[in-house]
């Protein structure tokens, strides 16, 4: 049986065909021996571990969820994540901080509790900033009165 040579691909280069496109595979050495295989994005020629369906994450314009959230949204996610480390069913930010799990050390629990308090404070301050922004757009002051410059326009 003869080896089939693909046009445009040098001999000895590893490649795979996905969705009708040829994807090159390169290898890099690992620190403790062995090697790691990488796909080469056919669009930007960068190494990547995952292709989404046939191009890398950057070429597809994909982001992590935390990259598209506001600071308040990131604080909310952090607070929920920390609460779930103490109680897997806790995710409601309006409930009190969960009590210490049975086998957790007190030092660890107190550190997590303090982190939850900081994340809750960042979450609440982010909500306050958002509310102030909406009040400014709607022309309502902190006391609930409509600003005079907007009343003159009506």
mmCIF file of C-alpha atoms in Angstrom:
data_model
loop_
_atom_site.group_PDB
_atom_site.id
_atom_site.type_symbol
_atom_site.label_atom_id
_atom_site.label_comp_id
_atom_site.label_asym_id
_atom_site.label_seq_id
_atom_site.Cartn_x
_atom_site.Cartn_y
_atom_site.Cartn_z
ATOM 1 C CA UNK A 1 0.000 0.000 0.000
ATOM 2 C CA UNK A 2 1.408 3.385 -1.004
ATOM 3 C CA UNK A 3 1.556 6.382 1.301
ATOM 4 C CA UNK A 4 -0.750 9.116 0.094
ATOM 5 C CA UNK A 5 0.916 12.530 -0.041
ATOM 6 C CA UNK A 6 -1.428 15.475 0.460
ATOM 7 C CA UNK A 7 -0.800 18.438 -1.819
ATOM 8 C CA UNK A 8 0.712 21.446 -0.066
ATOM 9 C CA UNK A 9 1.734 19.592 3.106
ATOM 10 C CA UNK A 10 5.428 18.809 3.548
ATOM 11 C CA UNK A 11 6.287 15.204 4.261
ATOM 12 C CA UNK A 12 6.768 14.372 7.946
ATOM 13 C CA UNK A 13 4.243 16.981 9.175
ATOM 14 C CA UNK A 14 1.404 15.597 11.256
ATOM 15 C CA UNK A 15 -2.051 16.657 10.167
ATOM 16 C CA UNK A 16 -5.695 15.715 10.445
ATOM 17 C CA UNK A 17 -8.687 16.538 8.268
ATOM 18 C CA UNK A 18 -11.626 18.137 10.113
ATOM 19 C CA UNK A 19 -14.769 19.316 8.324
ATOM 20 C CA UNK A 20 -12.950 19.310 5.014
ATOM 21 C CA UNK A 21 -10.028 21.441 6.298
ATOM 22 C CA UNK A 22 -6.518 20.256 6.940
ATOM 23 C CA UNK A 23 -5.342 20.958 10.486
ATOM 24 C CA UNK A 24 -1.620 20.691 11.246
ATOM 25 C CA UNK A 25 -0.473 19.213 14.564
ATOM 26 C CA UNK A 26 2.755 20.336 16.242
ATOM 27 C CA UNK A 27 4.494 19.115 19.373
ATOM 28 C CA UNK A 28 6.297 20.941 22.176
ATOM 29 C CA UNK A 29 8.568 19.435 24.798
ATOM 30 C CA UNK A 30 7.299 19.234 28.373
ATOM 31 C CA UNK A 31 9.503 20.198 31.343
ATOM 32 C CA UNK A 32 9.557 16.720 32.867
ATOM 33 C CA UNK A 33 9.936 14.801 29.625
ATOM 34 C CA UNK A 34 7.556 13.777 26.908
ATOM 35 C CA UNK A 35 5.773 16.137 24.572
ATOM 36 C CA UNK A 36 2.417 17.833 24.158
ATOM 37 C CA UNK A 37 0.459 17.918 20.911
ATOM 38 C CA UNK A 38 -1.143 21.162 19.694
ATOM 39 C CA UNK A 39 -3.464 21.975 16.820
ATOM 40 C CA UNK A 40 -2.360 24.818 14.547
ATOM 41 C CA UNK A 41 -5.266 27.121 13.750
ATOM 42 C CA UNK A 42 -5.699 27.194 9.960
ATOM 43 C CA UNK A 43 -6.691 30.889 10.042
ATOM 44 C CA UNK A 44 -4.112 32.551 12.321
ATOM 45 C CA UNK A 45 -1.429 29.799 12.486
ATOM 46 C CA UNK A 46 -1.344 29.913 16.318
ATOM 47 C CA UNK A 47 -0.986 26.803 18.476
ATOM 48 C CA UNK A 48 -4.131 25.902 20.419
ATOM 49 C CA UNK A 49 -5.347 22.976 22.456
ATOM 50 C CA UNK A 50 -8.982 23.142 21.320
ATOM 51 C CA UNK A 51 -10.567 24.054 18.014
ATOM 52 C CA UNK A 52 -14.110 25.470 17.938
ATOM 53 C CA UNK A 53 -15.386 23.759 15.286
ATOM 54 C CA UNK A 54 -12.393 24.321 12.990
ATOM 55 C CA UNK A 55 -10.707 27.531 14.198
ATOM 56 C CA UNK A 56 -9.265 28.701 17.502
ATOM 57 C CA UNK A 57 -11.103 30.640 20.178
ATOM 58 C CA UNK A 58 -9.539 33.950 19.174
ATOM 59 C CA UNK A 59 -10.526 33.579 15.512
ATOM 60 C CA UNK A 60 -14.086 32.647 16.511
ATOM 61 C CA UNK A 61 -14.309 35.677 18.827
ATOM 62 C CA UNK A 62 -15.169 33.568 21.880
ATOM 63 C CA UNK A 63 -14.552 34.856 25.417
ATOM 64 C CA UNK A 64 -14.678 33.537 28.952
ATOM 65 C CA UNK A 65 -17.865 34.487 30.786
ATOM 66 C CA UNK A 66 -15.928 36.665 33.236
ATOM 67 C CA UNK A 67 -14.453 38.715 30.366
ATOM 68 C CA UNK A 68 -17.844 40.018 29.273
ATOM 69 C CA UNK A 69 -19.312 40.661 32.740
ATOM 70 C CA UNK A 70 -19.274 43.981 34.538
ATOM 71 C CA UNK A 71 -17.254 44.297 37.771
ATOM 72 C CA UNK A 72 -20.515 43.903 39.682
ATOM 73 C CA UNK A 73 -21.343 40.728 37.760
ATOM 74 C CA UNK A 74 -17.889 39.282 38.461
ATOM 75 C CA UNK A 75 -18.314 40.100 42.164
ATOM 76 C CA UNK A 76 -21.689 38.351 42.139
ATOM 77 C CA UNK A 77 -20.192 35.224 40.547
ATOM 78 C CA UNK A 78 -17.331 35.277 43.059
ATOM 79 C CA UNK A 79 -19.759 35.566 46.004
ATOM 80 C CA UNK A 80 -21.907 32.685 44.724
ATOM 81 C CA UNK A 81 -18.832 30.522 44.078
ATOM 82 C CA UNK A 82 -17.462 31.146 47.580
ATOM 83 C CA UNK A 83 -20.829 30.369 49.187
ATOM 84 C CA UNK A 84 -21.030 27.104 47.274
ATOM 85 C CA UNK A 85 -17.610 26.110 48.612
ATOM 86 C CA UNK A 86 -19.192 26.120 52.072
ATOM 87 C CA UNK A 87 -22.544 24.631 51.043
ATOM 88 C CA UNK A 88 -23.128 23.127 47.569
ATOM 89 C CA UNK A 89 -26.800 24.188 47.667
ATOM 90 C CA UNK A 90 -26.101 27.785 48.739
ATOM 91 C CA UNK A 91 -26.238 30.282 45.918
ATOM 92 C CA UNK A 92 -28.783 32.800 47.100
ATOM 93 C CA UNK A 93 -26.976 36.001 48.078
ATOM 94 C CA UNK A 94 -29.894 37.180 50.225
ATOM 95 C CA UNK A 95 -29.458 34.279 52.671
ATOM 96 C CA UNK A 96 -26.919 34.407 55.520
ATOM 97 C CA UNK A 97 -23.423 33.010 55.048
ATOM 98 C CA UNK A 98 -23.528 29.205 55.446
ATOM 99 C CA UNK A 99 -22.239 27.729 58.666
ATOM 100 C CA UNK A 100 -18.919 25.885 58.885
ATOM 101 C CA UNK A 101 -18.942 22.447 57.233
ATOM 102 C CA UNK A 102 -18.237 19.561 59.575
ATOM 103 C CA UNK A 103 -14.669 18.677 58.553
ATOM 104 C CA UNK A 104 -13.446 22.157 57.551
ATOM 105 C CA UNK A 105 -10.819 23.788 59.748
ATOM 106 C CA UNK A 106 -11.842 26.983 61.498
ATOM 107 C CA UNK A 107 -9.010 28.967 59.949
ATOM 108 C CA UNK A 108 -10.175 27.968 56.457
ATOM 109 C CA UNK A 109 -13.815 28.734 57.252
ATOM 110 C CA UNK A 110 -13.011 32.170 58.687
ATOM 111 C CA UNK A 111 -10.885 33.022 55.630
ATOM 112 C CA UNK A 112 -13.707 31.966 53.284
ATOM 113 C CA UNK A 113 -16.272 33.871 55.373
ATOM 114 C CA UNK A 114 -14.185 37.038 55.146
ATOM 115 C CA UNK A 115 -13.795 36.547 51.392
ATOM 116 C CA UNK A 116 -17.585 36.130 51.084
ATOM 117 C CA UNK A 117 -18.126 39.360 53.022
ATOM 118 C CA UNK A 118 -15.723 41.231 50.716
ATOM 119 C CA UNK A 119 -17.397 39.776 47.609
ATOM 120 C CA UNK A 120 -20.848 40.665 48.995
ATOM 121 C CA UNK A 121 -19.689 44.243 49.634
ATOM 122 C CA UNK A 122 -18.324 44.518 46.070
ATOM 123 C CA UNK A 123 -21.586 43.084 44.736
ATOM 124 C CA UNK A 124 -23.691 45.581 46.703
ATOM 125 C CA UNK A 125 -21.506 48.541 45.735
ATOM 126 C CA UNK A 126 -21.775 47.460 42.091
ATOM 127 C CA UNK A 127 -25.558 47.406 42.389
ATOM 128 C CA UNK A 128 -25.476 50.891 43.942
ATOM 129 C CA UNK A 129 -23.366 52.221 41.064
ATOM 130 C CA UNK A 130 -25.755 50.684 38.530
ATOM 131 C CA UNK A 131 -28.778 52.175 40.307
ATOM 132 C CA UNK A 132 -27.130 55.606 40.401
ATOM 133 C CA UNK A 133 -26.427 55.340 36.687
ATOM 134 C CA UNK A 134 -30.069 54.477 35.966
ATOM 135 C CA UNK A 135 -31.286 57.279 38.217
ATOM 136 C CA UNK A 136 -29.088 59.708 36.286
ATOM 137 C CA UNK A 137 -30.448 58.472 32.964
ATOM 138 C CA UNK A 138 -34.025 58.706 34.205
ATOM 139 C CA UNK A 139 -33.474 62.146 35.734
ATOM 140 C CA UNK A 140 -34.361 61.082 39.290
ATOM 141 C CA UNK A 141 -32.316 62.353 42.246
ATOM 142 C CA UNK A 142 -31.348 60.236 45.264
ATOM 143 C CA UNK A 143 -34.369 61.578 47.160
ATOM 144 C CA UNK A 144 -36.716 60.486 44.375
ATOM 145 C CA UNK A 145 -37.455 63.954 42.983
ATOM 146 C CA UNK A 146 -37.285 64.699 39.272
ATOM 147 C CA UNK A 147 -34.429 67.044 38.391
ATOM 148 C CA UNK A 148 -35.407 70.583 37.407
ATOM 149 C CA UNK A 149 -33.482 70.612 34.133
ATOM 150 C CA UNK A 150 -35.517 67.638 32.939
ATOM 151 C CA UNK A 151 -38.817 69.181 34.104
ATOM 152 C CA UNK A 152 -38.106 72.263 31.972
ATOM 153 C CA UNK A 153 -37.754 70.060 28.889
ATOM 154 C CA UNK A 154 -41.208 68.487 29.372
#
